[in-house]
mmCIF file of C-alpha atoms (C1' of nucleotides) in Angstrom:
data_model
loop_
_atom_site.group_PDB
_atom_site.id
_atom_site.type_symbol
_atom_site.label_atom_id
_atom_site.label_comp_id
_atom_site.label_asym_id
_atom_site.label_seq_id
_atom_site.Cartn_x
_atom_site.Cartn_y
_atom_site.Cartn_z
ATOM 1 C CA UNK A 23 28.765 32.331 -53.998
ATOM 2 C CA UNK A 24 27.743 32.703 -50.315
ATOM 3 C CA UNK A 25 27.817 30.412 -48.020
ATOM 4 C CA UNK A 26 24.264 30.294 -47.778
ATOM 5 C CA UNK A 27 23.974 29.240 -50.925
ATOM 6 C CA UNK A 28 27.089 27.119 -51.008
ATOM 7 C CA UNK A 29 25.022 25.109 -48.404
ATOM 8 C CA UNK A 30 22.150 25.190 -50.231
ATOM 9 C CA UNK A 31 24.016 23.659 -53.413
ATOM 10 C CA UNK A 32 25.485 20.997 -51.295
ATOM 11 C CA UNK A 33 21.777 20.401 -50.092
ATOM 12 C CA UNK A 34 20.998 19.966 -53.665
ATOM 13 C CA UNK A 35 23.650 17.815 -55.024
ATOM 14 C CA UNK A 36 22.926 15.994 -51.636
ATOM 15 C CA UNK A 37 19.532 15.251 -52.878
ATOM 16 C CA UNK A 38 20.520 14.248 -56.364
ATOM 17 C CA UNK A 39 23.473 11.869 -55.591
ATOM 18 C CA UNK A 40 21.763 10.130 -53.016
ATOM 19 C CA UNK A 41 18.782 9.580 -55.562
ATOM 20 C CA UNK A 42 21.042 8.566 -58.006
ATOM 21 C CA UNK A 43 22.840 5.885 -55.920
ATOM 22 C CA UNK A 44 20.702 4.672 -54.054
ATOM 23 C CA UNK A 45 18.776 3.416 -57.370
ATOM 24 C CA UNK A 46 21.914 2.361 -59.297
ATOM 25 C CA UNK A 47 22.741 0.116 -56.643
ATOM 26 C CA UNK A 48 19.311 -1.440 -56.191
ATOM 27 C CA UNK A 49 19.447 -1.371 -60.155
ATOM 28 C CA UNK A 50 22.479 -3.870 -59.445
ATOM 29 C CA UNK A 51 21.286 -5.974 -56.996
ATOM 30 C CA UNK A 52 18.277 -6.673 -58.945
ATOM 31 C CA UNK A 53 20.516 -7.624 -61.854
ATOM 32 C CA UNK A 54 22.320 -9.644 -59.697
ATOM 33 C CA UNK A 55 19.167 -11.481 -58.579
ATOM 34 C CA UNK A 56 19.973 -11.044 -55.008
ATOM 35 C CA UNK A 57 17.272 -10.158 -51.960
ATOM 36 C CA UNK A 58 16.094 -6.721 -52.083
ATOM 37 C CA UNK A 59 17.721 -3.767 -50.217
ATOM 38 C CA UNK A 60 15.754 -3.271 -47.702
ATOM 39 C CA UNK A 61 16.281 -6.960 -46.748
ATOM 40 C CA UNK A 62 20.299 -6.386 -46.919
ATOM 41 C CA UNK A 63 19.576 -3.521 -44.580
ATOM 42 C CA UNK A 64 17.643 -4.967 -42.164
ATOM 43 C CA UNK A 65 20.046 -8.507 -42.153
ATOM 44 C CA UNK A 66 23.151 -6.963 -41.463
ATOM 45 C CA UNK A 67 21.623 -4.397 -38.556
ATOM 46 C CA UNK A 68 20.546 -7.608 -36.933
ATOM 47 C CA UNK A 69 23.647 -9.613 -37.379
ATOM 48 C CA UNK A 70 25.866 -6.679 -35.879
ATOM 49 C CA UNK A 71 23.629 -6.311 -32.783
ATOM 50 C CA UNK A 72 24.390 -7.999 -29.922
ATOM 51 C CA UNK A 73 22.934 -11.687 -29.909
ATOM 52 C CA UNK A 74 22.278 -11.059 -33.170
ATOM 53 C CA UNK A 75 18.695 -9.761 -31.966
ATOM 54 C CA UNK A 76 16.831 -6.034 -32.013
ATOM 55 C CA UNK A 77 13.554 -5.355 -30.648
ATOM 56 C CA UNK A 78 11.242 -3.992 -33.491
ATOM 57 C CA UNK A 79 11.683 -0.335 -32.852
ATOM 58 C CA UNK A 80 15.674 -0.268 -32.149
ATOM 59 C CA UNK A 81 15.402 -2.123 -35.814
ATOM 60 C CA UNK A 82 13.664 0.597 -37.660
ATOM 61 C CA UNK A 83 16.058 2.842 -35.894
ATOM 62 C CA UNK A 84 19.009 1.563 -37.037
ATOM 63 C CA UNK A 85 18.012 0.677 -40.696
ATOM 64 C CA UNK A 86 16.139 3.629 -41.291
ATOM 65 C CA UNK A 87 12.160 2.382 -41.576
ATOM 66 C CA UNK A 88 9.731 3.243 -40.088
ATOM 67 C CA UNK A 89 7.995 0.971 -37.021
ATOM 68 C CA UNK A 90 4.866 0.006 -39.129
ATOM 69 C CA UNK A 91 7.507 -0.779 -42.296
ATOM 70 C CA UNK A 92 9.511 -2.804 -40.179
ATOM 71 C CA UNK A 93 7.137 -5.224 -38.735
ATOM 72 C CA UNK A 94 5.803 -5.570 -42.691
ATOM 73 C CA UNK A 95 9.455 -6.307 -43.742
ATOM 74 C CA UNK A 96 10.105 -8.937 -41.054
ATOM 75 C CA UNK A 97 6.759 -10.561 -41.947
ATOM 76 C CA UNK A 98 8.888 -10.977 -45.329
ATOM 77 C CA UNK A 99 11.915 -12.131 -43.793
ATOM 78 C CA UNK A 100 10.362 -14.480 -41.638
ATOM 79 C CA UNK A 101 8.627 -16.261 -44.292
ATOM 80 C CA UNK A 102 11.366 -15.954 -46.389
ATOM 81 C CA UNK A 103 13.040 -17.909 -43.324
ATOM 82 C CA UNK A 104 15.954 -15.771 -42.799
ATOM 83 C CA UNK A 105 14.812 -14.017 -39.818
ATOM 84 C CA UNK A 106 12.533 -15.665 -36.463
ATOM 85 C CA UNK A 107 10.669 -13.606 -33.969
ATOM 86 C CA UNK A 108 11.032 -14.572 -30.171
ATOM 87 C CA UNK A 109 9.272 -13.140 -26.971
ATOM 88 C CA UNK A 110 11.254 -10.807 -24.487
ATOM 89 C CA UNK A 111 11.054 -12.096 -21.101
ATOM 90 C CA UNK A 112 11.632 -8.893 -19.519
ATOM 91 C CA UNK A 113 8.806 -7.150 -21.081
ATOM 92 C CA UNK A 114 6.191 -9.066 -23.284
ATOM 93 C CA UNK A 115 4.785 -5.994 -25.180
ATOM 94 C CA UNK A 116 8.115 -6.070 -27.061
ATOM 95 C CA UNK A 117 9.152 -8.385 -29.830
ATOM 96 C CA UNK A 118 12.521 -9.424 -30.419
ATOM 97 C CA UNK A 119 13.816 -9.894 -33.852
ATOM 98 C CA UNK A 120 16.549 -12.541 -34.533
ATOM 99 C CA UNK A 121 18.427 -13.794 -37.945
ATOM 100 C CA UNK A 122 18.306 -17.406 -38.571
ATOM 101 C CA UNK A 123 21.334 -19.361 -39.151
ATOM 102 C CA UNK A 124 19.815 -19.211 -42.991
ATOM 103 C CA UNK A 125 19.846 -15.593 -42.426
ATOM 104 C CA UNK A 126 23.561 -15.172 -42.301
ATOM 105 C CA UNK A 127 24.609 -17.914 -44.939
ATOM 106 C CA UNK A 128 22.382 -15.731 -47.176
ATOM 107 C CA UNK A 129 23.842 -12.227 -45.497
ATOM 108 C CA UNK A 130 27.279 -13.876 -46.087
ATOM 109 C CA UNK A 131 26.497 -14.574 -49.794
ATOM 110 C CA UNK A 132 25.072 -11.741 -51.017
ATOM 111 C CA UNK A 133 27.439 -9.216 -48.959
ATOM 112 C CA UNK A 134 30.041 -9.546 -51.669
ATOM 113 C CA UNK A 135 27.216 -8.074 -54.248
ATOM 114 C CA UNK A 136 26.361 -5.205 -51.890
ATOM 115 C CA UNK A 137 29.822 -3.966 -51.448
ATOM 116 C CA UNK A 138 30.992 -3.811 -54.865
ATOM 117 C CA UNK A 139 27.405 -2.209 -55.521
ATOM 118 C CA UNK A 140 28.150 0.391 -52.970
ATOM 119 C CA UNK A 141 31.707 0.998 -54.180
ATOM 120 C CA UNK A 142 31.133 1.085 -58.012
ATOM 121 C CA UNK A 143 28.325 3.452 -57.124
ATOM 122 C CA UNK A 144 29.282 5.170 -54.346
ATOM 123 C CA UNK A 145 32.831 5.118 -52.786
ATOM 124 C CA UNK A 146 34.612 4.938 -56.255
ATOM 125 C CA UNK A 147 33.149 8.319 -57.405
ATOM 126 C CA UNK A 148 33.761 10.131 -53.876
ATOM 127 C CA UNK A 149 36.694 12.142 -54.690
ATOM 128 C CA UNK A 150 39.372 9.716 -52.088
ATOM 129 C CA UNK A 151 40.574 13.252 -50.663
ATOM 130 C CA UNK A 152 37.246 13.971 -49.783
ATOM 131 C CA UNK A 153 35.765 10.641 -47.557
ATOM 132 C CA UNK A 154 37.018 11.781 -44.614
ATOM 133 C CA UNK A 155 34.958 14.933 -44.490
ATOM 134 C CA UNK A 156 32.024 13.212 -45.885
ATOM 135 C CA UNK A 157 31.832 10.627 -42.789
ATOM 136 C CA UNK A 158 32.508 13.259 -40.489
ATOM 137 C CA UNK A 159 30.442 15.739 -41.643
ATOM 138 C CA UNK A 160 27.030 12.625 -42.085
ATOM 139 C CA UNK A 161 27.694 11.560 -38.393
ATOM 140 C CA UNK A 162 27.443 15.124 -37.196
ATOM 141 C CA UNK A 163 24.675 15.277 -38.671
ATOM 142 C CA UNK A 164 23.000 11.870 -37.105
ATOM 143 C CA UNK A 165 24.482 13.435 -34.350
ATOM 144 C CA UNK A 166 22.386 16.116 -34.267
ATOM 145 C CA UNK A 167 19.334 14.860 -35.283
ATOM 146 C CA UNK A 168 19.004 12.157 -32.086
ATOM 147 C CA UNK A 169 18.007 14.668 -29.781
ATOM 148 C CA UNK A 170 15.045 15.806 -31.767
ATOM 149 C CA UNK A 171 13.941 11.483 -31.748
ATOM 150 C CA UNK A 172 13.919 12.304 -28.471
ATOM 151 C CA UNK A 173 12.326 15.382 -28.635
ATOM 152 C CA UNK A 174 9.281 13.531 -30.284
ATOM 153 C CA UNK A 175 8.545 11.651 -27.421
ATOM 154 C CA UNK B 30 39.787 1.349 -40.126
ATOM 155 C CA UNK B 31 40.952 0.701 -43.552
ATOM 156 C CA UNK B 32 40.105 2.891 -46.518
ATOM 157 C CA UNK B 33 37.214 0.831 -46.957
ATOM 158 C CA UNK B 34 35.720 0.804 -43.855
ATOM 159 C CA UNK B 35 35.839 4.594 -43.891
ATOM 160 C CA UNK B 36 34.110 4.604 -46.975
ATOM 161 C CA UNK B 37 31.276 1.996 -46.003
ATOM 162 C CA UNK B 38 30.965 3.693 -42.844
ATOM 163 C CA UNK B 39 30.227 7.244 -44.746
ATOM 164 C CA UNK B 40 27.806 5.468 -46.907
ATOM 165 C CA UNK B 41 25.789 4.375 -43.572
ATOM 166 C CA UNK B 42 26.359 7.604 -42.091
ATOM 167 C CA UNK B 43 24.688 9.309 -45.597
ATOM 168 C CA UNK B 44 21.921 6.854 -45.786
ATOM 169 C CA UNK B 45 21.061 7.593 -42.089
ATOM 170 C CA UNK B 46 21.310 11.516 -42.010
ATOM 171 C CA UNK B 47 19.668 11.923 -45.549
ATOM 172 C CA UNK B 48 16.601 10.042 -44.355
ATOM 173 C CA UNK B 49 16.702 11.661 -40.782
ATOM 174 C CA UNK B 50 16.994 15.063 -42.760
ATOM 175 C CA UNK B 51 14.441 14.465 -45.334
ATOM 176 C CA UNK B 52 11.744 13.453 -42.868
ATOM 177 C CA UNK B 53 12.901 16.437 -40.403
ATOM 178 C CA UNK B 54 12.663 18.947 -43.315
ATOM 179 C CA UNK B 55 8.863 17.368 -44.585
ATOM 180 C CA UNK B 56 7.978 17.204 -40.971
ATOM 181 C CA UNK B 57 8.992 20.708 -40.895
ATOM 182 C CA UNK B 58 6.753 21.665 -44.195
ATOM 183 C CA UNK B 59 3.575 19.928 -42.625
ATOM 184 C CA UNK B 60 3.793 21.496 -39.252
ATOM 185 C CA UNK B 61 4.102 25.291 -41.196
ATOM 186 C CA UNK B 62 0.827 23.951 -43.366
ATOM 187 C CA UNK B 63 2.610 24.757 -46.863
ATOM 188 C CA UNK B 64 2.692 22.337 -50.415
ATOM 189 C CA UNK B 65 4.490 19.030 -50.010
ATOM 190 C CA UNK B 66 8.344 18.946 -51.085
ATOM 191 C CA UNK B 67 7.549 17.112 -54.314
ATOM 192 C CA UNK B 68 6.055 19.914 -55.180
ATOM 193 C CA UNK B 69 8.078 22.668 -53.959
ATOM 194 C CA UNK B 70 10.791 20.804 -55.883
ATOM 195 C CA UNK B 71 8.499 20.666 -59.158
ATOM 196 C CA UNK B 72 8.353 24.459 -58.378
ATOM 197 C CA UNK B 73 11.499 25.116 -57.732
ATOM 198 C CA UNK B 74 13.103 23.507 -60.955
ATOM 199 C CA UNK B 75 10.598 25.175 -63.635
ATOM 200 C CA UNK B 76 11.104 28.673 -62.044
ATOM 201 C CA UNK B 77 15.003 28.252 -62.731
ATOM 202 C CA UNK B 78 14.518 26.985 -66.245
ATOM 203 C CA UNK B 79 15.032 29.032 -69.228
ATOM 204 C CA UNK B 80 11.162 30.712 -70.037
ATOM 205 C CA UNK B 81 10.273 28.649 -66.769
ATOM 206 C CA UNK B 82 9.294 25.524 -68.508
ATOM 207 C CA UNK B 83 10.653 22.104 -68.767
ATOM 208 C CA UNK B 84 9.586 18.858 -70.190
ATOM 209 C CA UNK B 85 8.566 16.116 -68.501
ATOM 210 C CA UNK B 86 11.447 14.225 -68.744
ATOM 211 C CA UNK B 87 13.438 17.104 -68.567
ATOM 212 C CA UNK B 88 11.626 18.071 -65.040
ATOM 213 C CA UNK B 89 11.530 14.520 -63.837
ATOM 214 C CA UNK B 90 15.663 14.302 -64.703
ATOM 215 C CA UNK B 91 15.987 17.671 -62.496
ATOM 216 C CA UNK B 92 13.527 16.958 -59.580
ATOM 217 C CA UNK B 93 14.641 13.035 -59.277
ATOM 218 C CA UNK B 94 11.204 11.875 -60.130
ATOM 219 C CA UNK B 95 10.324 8.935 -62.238
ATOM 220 C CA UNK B 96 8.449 10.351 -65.885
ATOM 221 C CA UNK B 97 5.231 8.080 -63.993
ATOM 222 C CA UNK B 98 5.639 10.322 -61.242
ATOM 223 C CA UNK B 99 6.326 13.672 -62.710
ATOM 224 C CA UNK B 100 2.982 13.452 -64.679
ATOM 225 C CA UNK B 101 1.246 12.772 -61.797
ATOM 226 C CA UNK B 102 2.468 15.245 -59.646
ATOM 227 C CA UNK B 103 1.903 17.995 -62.970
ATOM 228 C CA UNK B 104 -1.141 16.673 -63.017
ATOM 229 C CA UNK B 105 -2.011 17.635 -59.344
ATOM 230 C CA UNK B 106 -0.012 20.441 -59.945
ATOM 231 C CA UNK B 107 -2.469 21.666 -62.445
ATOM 232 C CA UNK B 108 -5.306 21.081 -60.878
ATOM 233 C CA UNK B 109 -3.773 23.603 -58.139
ATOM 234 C CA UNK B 110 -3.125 25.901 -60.385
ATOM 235 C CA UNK B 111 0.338 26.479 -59.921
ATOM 236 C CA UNK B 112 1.318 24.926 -63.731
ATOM 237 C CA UNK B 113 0.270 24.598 -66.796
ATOM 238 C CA UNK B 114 0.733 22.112 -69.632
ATOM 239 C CA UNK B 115 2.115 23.808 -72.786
ATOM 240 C CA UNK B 116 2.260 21.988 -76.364
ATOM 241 C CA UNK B 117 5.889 22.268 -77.828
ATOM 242 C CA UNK B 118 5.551 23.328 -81.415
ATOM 243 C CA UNK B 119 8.794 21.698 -82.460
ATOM 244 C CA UNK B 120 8.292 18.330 -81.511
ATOM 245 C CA UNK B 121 4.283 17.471 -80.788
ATOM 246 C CA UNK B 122 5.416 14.196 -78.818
ATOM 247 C CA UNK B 123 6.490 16.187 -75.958
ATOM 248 C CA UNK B 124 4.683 18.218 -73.542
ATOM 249 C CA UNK B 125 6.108 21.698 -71.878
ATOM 250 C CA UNK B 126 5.268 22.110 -68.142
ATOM 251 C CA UNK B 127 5.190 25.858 -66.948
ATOM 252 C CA UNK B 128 4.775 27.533 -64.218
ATOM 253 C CA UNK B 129 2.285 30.212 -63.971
ATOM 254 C CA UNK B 130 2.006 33.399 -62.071
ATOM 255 C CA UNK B 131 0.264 31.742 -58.953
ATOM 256 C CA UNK B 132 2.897 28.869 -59.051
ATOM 257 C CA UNK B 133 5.435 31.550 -58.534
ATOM 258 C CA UNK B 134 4.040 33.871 -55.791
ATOM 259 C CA UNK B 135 3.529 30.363 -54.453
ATOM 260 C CA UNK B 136 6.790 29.245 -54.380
ATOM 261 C CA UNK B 137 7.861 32.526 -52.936
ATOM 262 C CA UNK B 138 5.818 32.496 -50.127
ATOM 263 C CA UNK B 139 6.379 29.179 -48.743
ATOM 264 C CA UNK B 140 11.076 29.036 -50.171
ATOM 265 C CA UNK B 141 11.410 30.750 -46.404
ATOM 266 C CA UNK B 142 9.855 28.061 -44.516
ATOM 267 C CA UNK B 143 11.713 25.769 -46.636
ATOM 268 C CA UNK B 144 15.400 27.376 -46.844
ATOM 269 C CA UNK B 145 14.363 27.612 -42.844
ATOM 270 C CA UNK B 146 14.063 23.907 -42.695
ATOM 271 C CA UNK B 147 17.150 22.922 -44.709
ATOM 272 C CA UNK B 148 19.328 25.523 -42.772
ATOM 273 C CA UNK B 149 18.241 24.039 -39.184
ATOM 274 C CA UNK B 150 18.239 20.347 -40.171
ATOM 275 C CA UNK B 151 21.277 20.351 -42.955
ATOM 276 C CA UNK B 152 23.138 22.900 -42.923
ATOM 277 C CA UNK B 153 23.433 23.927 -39.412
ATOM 278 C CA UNK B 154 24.332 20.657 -38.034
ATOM 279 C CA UNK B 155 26.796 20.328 -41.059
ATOM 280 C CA UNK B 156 30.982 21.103 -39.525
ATOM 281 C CA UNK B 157 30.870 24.464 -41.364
ATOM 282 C CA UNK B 158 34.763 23.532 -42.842
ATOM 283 C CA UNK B 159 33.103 20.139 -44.272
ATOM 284 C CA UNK B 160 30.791 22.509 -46.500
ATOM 285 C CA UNK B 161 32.821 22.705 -49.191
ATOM 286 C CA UNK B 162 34.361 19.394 -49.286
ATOM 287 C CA UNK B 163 30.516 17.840 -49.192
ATOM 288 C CA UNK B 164 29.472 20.085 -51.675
ATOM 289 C CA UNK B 165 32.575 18.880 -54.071
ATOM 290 C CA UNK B 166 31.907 15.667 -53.157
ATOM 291 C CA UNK B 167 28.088 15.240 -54.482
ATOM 292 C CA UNK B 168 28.612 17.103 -57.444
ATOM 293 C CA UNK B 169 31.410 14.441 -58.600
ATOM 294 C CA UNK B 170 29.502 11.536 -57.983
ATOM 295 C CA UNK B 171 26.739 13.339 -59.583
ATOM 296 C CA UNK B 172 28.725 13.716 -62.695
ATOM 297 C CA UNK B 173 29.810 10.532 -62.621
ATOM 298 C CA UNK B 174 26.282 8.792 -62.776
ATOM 299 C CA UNK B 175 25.619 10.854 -65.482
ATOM 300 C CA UNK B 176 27.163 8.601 -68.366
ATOM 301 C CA UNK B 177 25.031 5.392 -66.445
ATOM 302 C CA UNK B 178 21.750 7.580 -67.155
ATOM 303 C CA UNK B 179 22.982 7.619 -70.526
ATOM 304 C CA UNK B 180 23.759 3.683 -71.102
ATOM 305 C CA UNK B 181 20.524 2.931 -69.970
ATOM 306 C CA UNK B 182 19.531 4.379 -73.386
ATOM 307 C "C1'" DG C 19 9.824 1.039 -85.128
ATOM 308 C "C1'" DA C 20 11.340 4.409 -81.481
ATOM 309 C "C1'" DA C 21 10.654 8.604 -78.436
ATOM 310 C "C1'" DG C 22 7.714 11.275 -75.314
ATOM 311 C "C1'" DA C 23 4.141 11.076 -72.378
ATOM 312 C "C1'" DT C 24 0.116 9.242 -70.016
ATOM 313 C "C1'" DT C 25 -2.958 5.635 -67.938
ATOM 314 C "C1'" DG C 26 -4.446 1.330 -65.437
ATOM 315 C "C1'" DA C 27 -3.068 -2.259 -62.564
ATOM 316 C "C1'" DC C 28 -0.035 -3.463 -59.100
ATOM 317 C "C1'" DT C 29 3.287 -2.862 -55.139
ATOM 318 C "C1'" DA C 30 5.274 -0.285 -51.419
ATOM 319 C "C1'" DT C 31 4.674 2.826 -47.686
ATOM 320 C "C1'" DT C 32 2.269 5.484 -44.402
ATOM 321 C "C1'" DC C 33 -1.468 6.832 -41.155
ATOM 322 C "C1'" DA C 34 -4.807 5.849 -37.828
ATOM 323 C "C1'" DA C 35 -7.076 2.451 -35.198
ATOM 324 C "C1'" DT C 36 -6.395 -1.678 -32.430
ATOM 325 C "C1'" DC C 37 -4.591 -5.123 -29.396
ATOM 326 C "C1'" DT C 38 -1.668 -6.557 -25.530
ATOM 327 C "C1'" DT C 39 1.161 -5.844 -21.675
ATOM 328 C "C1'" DA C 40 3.400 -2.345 -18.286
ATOM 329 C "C1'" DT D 14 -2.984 5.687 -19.380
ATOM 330 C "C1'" DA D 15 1.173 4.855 -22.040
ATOM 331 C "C1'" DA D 16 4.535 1.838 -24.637
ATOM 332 C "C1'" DG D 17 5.422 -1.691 -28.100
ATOM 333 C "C1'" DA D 18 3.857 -3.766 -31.920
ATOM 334 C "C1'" DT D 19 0.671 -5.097 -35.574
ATOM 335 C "C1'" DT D 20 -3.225 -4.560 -38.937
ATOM 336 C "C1'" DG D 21 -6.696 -2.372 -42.333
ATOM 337 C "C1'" DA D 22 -7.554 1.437 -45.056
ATOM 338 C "C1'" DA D 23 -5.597 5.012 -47.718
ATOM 339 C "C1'" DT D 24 -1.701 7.287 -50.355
ATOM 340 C "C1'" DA D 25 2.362 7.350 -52.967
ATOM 341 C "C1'" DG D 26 5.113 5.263 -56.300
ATOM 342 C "C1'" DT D 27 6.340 1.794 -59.986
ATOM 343 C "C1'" DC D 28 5.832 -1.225 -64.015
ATOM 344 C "C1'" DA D 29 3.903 -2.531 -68.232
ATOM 345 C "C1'" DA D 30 0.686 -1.471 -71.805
ATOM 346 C "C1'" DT D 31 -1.056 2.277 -74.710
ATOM 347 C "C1'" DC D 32 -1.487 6.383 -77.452
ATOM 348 C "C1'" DT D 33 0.469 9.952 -80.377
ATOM 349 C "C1'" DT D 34 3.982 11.876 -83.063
ATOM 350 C "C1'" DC D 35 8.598 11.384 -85.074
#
DNA sequence: GAAGATTGACTATTCAATCTTA
DNA sequence: TAAGATTGAATAGTCAATCTTC
């Protein structure tokens, strides 16, 4: 009844949704015979940066993986043809990672599958009153964990 | 700005602060030199079940674990010492897991270190008015992918 | 034959060591 | 020496086959 343990309980149900989502919608995409989430993921972080291009670690960064996972998951994608690697002239330990032209047609055709994924699983279920807080209270919270990245180093 | 975008936009922001949390919190756990969260969670569940037991699918329903997984981690969790495997006389199929006296002085000495690390990288950074509204939030969607669990059947 | 659980083989992910350039 | 990235070895997790009981 606390607050404590109101937080707590959100913590929990936090936990369990999340779970529960995240594998209903890969359940779907997989039914759907489309490329795997983490592909998705990676794709469309790539085709909203600018030039369409990340280096390796602002990748993992922005779709959550780690820097060893990501270089294993472009390895994928760049067999897979959707995604090429190219040299950074301004500093050559870094690696740039860039979607193909094949990249977005596939981005483009699976993106329908993803968002109704996301919105039978997710969004729809979301009591509409309560979005709002939910975004602002998740980027708060990224937020507030970006100083600690830093912190790391 | 639309509806939608608000509500793919609080997906990304979940995905992102669940996984910066998660990682945080185990981060947390391995730097204080206590069990791994799988099996704090194991813990955690059985001790707040009715006798303190659970079956397997039971526990792996309540922790988010696949039934491959929750046998595992039992099975390590036995080896600890902190369970114990219990036939169920009405129904010889199944298999009780319990947890036993060590499990429990266990789980009370490391749930500070854990509530610690869920308060300073959850809750804290959480708009305390956005509490509730999470909380409410969660717990619908979690009801609603409740019927799904049950169509897989 | 189906439900509950476990096991063996396979895949995904991480950790530590390595390589290259700054 | 440190930063960026990759690779090999090890760990965690999943999938399909199996065993037991219903």
């Amino acid at each position: 009844m606390s607050k404590k343990d109101d937080s707590v309980a959100a913590w929990r149900a936090l936990l369990l949704a999340h779970a529960g989502a995240v594998r209903a919608i890969e359940r779907d995409l997989v039914l759907a015979g489309t490329i795997p989430l983490s592909w998705y993921d990676v794709l469309l972080e790539l085709n909203a940066a600018p030039d369409r291009r990340l280096r390796m670690q602002e990748l993992g960064e922005a779709a959550v993986l780690s820097r060893t996972r990501v270089s294993r998951i472009v390895d994928e994608l760049v067999v897979a043809g959707l995604v090429r690697r190219e040299a950074n002239p301004d500093d050559r330990r870094s690696a740039y990672a860039v979607i193909t032209a094949d990249g977005r047609r596939e981005l483009r055709r699976v993106a329908p599958v993803y968002l109704d994924a996301v919105r039978a699983r997710f969004v729809d279920n979301l009591p509409a009153k309560d979005v709002p807080a939910v975004r602002r209270a998740f980027e708060a919270l990224l937020v507030a964990s970006e100083p600690d990245e830093q912190r790391r180093a």
